[in-house]
């Protein structure tokens, strides 16, 4: 059975065909317009992203330049204000240390004449630690000290003899029980701590001696300068 289009006369067929082509063209134009709109929207989005990235880059560049300027300002402030202030503090510390050493000399002179001042907390603590160590090493009757000495003598004799293949005989006077060994280890630990404190005291004394020597050098230079001025005048 023929379709409705084929049953029409030829002129109407051409008109219908032209209308179909026109409709198809219109549809294609609509699709193209939609595609163009979508493309334009994507283009706007890409342009917006590029502008946003450019804005972020500009903002980061501004922040970096501000940070660089702040660092330069801090460097200038440190060189102009902070560093001289630190140097002035060091000079003040040196002056205070010299005054303290002069006071210590006066105190030592008074102690040599018979005047005594009470010990400081650190000195009293160190004195008590040394007394406890000496008491622990000697023991109530000096038995631990004697046993340790006998054990050391026996060990030296065995070492000088080259050792023996058989069992080693240790006299009863050289035997040390576990409790005594524990007490000895504790005493040695306290002695180590006391020696460390003495080391710190020696470091401070060495620094004080250096300050004294520098003070004497400055005084000698001042005296030489005064003599030269007197001779010149």
Short mmCIF file of C-alpha atoms in Angstrom, two decimals:
data_model
loop_
_atom_site.label_atom_id
_atom_site.label_comp_id
_atom_site.label_asym_id
_atom_site.label_seq_id
_atom_site.Cartn_x
_atom_site.Cartn_y
_atom_site.Cartn_z
CA UNK A 1 0.00 0.00 0.00
CA UNK A 2 1.49 3.33 -1.09
CA UNK A 3 2.07 6.07 1.44
CA UNK A 4 0.17 9.32 1.59
CA UNK A 5 3.10 11.19 0.06
CA UNK A 6 3.18 9.02 -3.07
CA UNK A 7 -0.58 9.37 -3.57
CA UNK A 8 -0.24 13.16 -3.88
CA UNK A 9 0.35 14.88 -7.22
CA UNK A 10 3.96 15.72 -8.11
CA UNK A 11 3.74 19.46 -7.34
CA UNK A 12 2.42 18.76 -3.85
CA UNK A 13 5.13 16.16 -3.39
CA UNK A 14 7.84 18.73 -4.06
CA UNK A 15 6.21 21.21 -1.72
CA UNK A 16 6.01 18.61 1.02
CA UNK A 17 9.60 17.64 0.44
CA UNK A 18 10.69 21.26 0.61
CA UNK A 19 8.75 21.75 3.84
CA UNK A 20 10.43 18.65 5.32
CA UNK A 21 13.81 19.98 4.33
CA UNK A 22 12.96 23.35 5.84
CA UNK A 23 11.81 21.71 9.07
CA UNK A 24 14.99 19.63 9.18
CA UNK A 25 17.08 22.71 8.54
CA UNK A 26 15.24 24.56 11.28
CA UNK A 27 15.88 21.70 13.69
CA UNK A 28 19.54 21.62 12.74
CA UNK A 29 19.76 25.36 13.24
CA UNK A 30 18.20 24.99 16.68
CA UNK A 31 20.71 22.26 17.54
CA UNK A 32 23.55 24.39 16.22
CA UNK A 33 22.33 27.37 18.21
CA UNK A 34 22.15 25.24 21.34
CA UNK A 35 25.66 23.94 20.69
CA UNK A 36 26.87 27.47 20.12
CA UNK A 37 25.27 28.61 23.37
CA UNK A 38 26.90 25.73 25.23
CA UNK A 39 30.25 26.55 23.62
CA UNK A 40 29.87 30.20 24.59
CA UNK A 41 29.04 29.19 28.17
CA UNK A 42 32.11 26.94 28.34
CA UNK A 43 34.18 29.76 26.91
CA UNK A 44 32.85 32.12 29.58
CA UNK A 45 33.68 29.54 32.24
CA UNK A 46 37.23 29.10 30.94
CA UNK A 47 37.71 32.85 30.75
CA UNK A 48 36.43 33.18 34.31
CA UNK A 49 38.80 30.47 35.53
CA UNK A 50 41.71 32.14 33.77
CA UNK A 51 40.80 35.47 35.33
CA UNK A 52 40.50 33.81 38.73
CA UNK A 53 43.90 32.15 38.33
CA UNK A 54 45.39 35.46 37.24
CA UNK A 55 43.87 37.09 40.30
CA UNK A 56 45.30 34.39 42.58
CA UNK A 57 48.72 34.78 40.98
CA UNK A 58 48.58 38.53 41.40
CA UNK A 59 47.49 38.12 45.03
CA UNK A 60 50.31 35.65 45.71
CA UNK A 61 52.80 37.96 44.05
CA UNK A 62 51.59 40.85 46.20
CA UNK A 63 51.89 38.74 49.34
CA UNK A 64 55.41 37.66 48.41
CA UNK A 65 56.45 41.23 47.79
CA UNK A 66 54.92 42.30 51.13
CA UNK A 67 56.72 39.45 52.90
CA UNK A 68 59.98 40.43 51.25
CA UNK A 69 59.51 44.03 52.32
CA UNK A 70 58.72 42.96 55.89
CA UNK A 71 61.84 40.78 56.02
CA UNK A 72 63.96 43.69 54.82
CA UNK A 73 62.39 45.94 57.46
CA UNK A 74 63.11 43.36 60.17
CA UNK A 75 66.71 43.06 59.00
CA UNK A 76 67.16 46.83 59.09
CA UNK A 77 65.52 46.98 62.52
CA UNK A 78 67.78 44.21 63.81
CA UNK A 79 70.92 45.87 62.49
CA UNK A 80 69.92 49.33 63.66
CA UNK A 81 68.29 48.61 67.04
CA UNK A 82 68.35 45.00 68.21
CA UNK A 83 72.03 44.18 67.62
CA UNK A 84 73.33 47.34 69.36
CA UNK A 85 70.92 46.65 72.23
CA UNK A 86 72.35 43.12 72.58
CA UNK A 87 75.88 44.53 72.57
CA UNK A 88 74.95 47.03 75.30
CA UNK A 89 73.49 44.21 77.39
CA UNK A 90 76.71 42.22 76.99
CA UNK A 91 78.74 45.21 78.13
CA UNK A 92 76.45 45.69 81.13
CA UNK A 93 76.78 42.00 81.98
CA UNK A 94 80.57 42.27 81.83
CA UNK A 95 80.52 45.32 84.11
CA UNK A 96 78.25 43.55 86.59
CA UNK A 97 80.49 40.47 86.59
CA UNK A 98 83.55 42.61 87.28
CA UNK A 99 81.78 44.30 90.18
CA UNK A 100 80.73 40.91 91.50
CA UNK A 101 84.32 39.67 91.33
CA UNK A 102 85.50 42.71 93.26
CA UNK A 103 82.90 41.96 95.93
CA UNK A 104 84.07 38.33 95.99
CA UNK A 105 87.65 39.50 96.51
CA UNK A 106 86.54 41.63 99.44
CA UNK A 107 84.60 38.68 100.90
CA UNK A 108 87.61 36.36 100.51
CA UNK A 109 89.83 38.91 102.22
CA UNK A 110 87.37 39.12 105.11
CA UNK A 111 87.24 35.32 105.35
CA UNK A 112 91.03 35.18 105.50
CA UNK A 113 90.90 37.58 108.41
CA UNK A 114 88.53 35.29 110.29
CA UNK A 115 85.13 36.55 109.24
CA UNK A 116 82.92 33.75 107.92
CA UNK A 117 79.68 33.94 106.01
CA UNK A 118 77.12 31.11 105.91
CA UNK A 119 77.28 28.68 103.00
CA UNK A 120 74.88 28.99 100.12
CA UNK A 121 72.26 26.34 99.46
CA UNK A 122 74.29 24.74 96.65
CA UNK A 123 77.48 24.73 98.71
CA UNK A 124 75.71 23.18 101.69
CA UNK A 125 74.10 20.56 99.44
CA UNK A 126 77.47 19.70 97.91
CA UNK A 127 79.10 19.47 101.35
CA UNK A 128 76.36 17.13 102.59
CA UNK A 129 76.68 14.92 99.50
CA UNK A 130 80.44 14.61 99.94
CA UNK A 131 80.00 13.81 103.64
CA UNK A 132 77.42 11.11 102.83
CA UNK A 133 79.71 9.61 100.19
CA UNK A 134 82.65 9.50 102.57
CA UNK A 135 80.48 7.95 105.27
CA UNK A 136 79.13 5.29 102.89
CA UNK A 137 82.60 4.42 101.63
CA UNK A 138 84.01 4.10 105.12
CA UNK A 139 80.97 2.41 106.62
CA UNK A 140 80.17 2.39 110.31
CA UNK A 141 83.45 0.58 111.13
CA UNK A 142 85.35 0.99 107.90
CA UNK A 143 84.73 -2.67 107.00
CA UNK A 144 83.49 -2.00 103.45
CA UNK A 145 86.49 0.15 102.63
CA UNK A 146 88.86 -2.53 103.93
CA UNK A 147 87.10 -5.31 101.99
CA UNK A 148 87.16 -3.32 98.75
CA UNK A 149 90.85 -2.60 99.24
CA UNK A 150 91.60 -6.29 99.88
CA UNK A 151 89.58 -7.30 96.80
CA UNK A 152 91.49 -4.80 94.68
CA UNK A 153 94.82 -6.11 95.98
CA UNK A 154 93.79 -9.72 95.23
CA UNK A 155 92.72 -8.76 91.70
CA UNK A 156 96.05 -7.06 91.06
CA UNK A 157 97.95 -10.12 92.28
CA UNK A 158 95.92 -12.40 89.98
CA UNK A 159 96.46 -10.06 87.05
CA UNK A 160 100.21 -9.90 87.63
CA UNK A 161 100.38 -13.72 87.90
CA UNK A 162 98.58 -14.13 84.57
CA UNK A 163 95.58 -15.93 86.08
CA UNK A 164 95.21 -19.61 86.92
CA UNK A 165 93.49 -22.48 85.18
CA UNK A 166 91.86 -23.74 88.38
CA UNK A 167 89.32 -22.06 90.61
CA UNK A 168 90.22 -18.64 91.95
CA UNK A 169 90.46 -18.40 95.73
CA UNK A 170 89.32 -15.14 97.27
CA UNK A 171 89.97 -14.69 100.98
CA UNK A 172 87.07 -13.91 103.25
CA UNK A 173 88.56 -10.52 104.07
CA UNK A 174 88.18 -9.56 100.39
CA UNK A 175 84.61 -10.81 99.87
CA UNK A 176 81.90 -8.19 99.47
CA UNK A 177 78.22 -9.06 99.86
CA UNK A 178 75.48 -7.88 97.49
CA UNK A 179 74.19 -5.23 99.85
CA UNK A 180 77.65 -3.71 100.16
CA UNK A 181 78.00 -3.75 96.38
CA UNK A 182 74.68 -1.94 96.04
CA UNK A 183 75.77 0.63 98.63
CA UNK A 184 79.06 1.05 96.81
CA UNK A 185 77.31 1.60 93.46
CA UNK A 186 75.00 4.16 95.03
CA UNK A 187 77.96 5.92 96.58
CA UNK A 188 79.78 5.95 93.24
CA UNK A 189 76.71 7.40 91.53
CA UNK A 190 76.47 10.16 94.11
CA UNK A 191 80.19 10.75 93.75
CA UNK A 192 79.76 11.09 89.99
CA UNK A 193 77.01 13.68 90.49
CA UNK A 194 79.19 15.55 92.97
CA UNK A 195 82.11 15.52 90.52
CA UNK A 196 79.79 16.91 87.83
CA UNK A 197 78.80 19.74 90.16
CA UNK A 198 82.46 20.38 90.92
CA UNK A 199 83.07 20.53 87.17
CA UNK A 200 80.42 23.22 86.82
CA UNK A 201 81.97 25.15 89.68
CA UNK A 202 85.38 24.91 88.00
CA UNK A 203 83.89 26.18 84.73
CA UNK A 204 82.46 29.21 86.53
CA UNK A 205 85.77 29.78 88.29
CA UNK A 206 87.61 29.58 84.97
CA UNK A 207 85.29 32.17 83.48
CA UNK A 208 85.75 34.38 86.52
CA UNK A 209 89.51 34.05 86.12
CA UNK A 210 89.27 35.10 82.49
CA UNK A 211 87.23 38.13 83.51
CA UNK A 212 89.80 38.98 86.18
CA UNK A 213 92.63 38.73 83.67
CA UNK A 214 90.76 40.92 81.19
CA UNK A 215 90.05 43.40 83.98
CA UNK A 216 93.75 43.47 84.92
CA UNK A 217 94.66 44.00 81.26
CA UNK A 218 92.21 46.89 80.99
CA UNK A 219 93.55 48.42 84.19
CA UNK A 220 97.12 48.09 82.90
CA UNK A 221 96.18 49.72 79.61
CA UNK A 222 94.43 52.54 81.46
CA UNK A 223 97.47 53.12 83.66
CA UNK A 224 99.77 53.17 80.63
CA UNK A 225 97.48 55.63 78.89
CA UNK A 226 97.40 57.90 81.94
CA UNK A 227 101.19 57.84 82.20
CA UNK A 228 101.49 58.70 78.55
CA UNK A 229 99.11 61.63 79.00
CA UNK A 230 101.07 62.87 82.01
CA UNK A 231 104.34 62.65 80.10
CA UNK A 232 102.77 64.46 77.16
CA UNK A 233 101.43 67.19 79.39
#
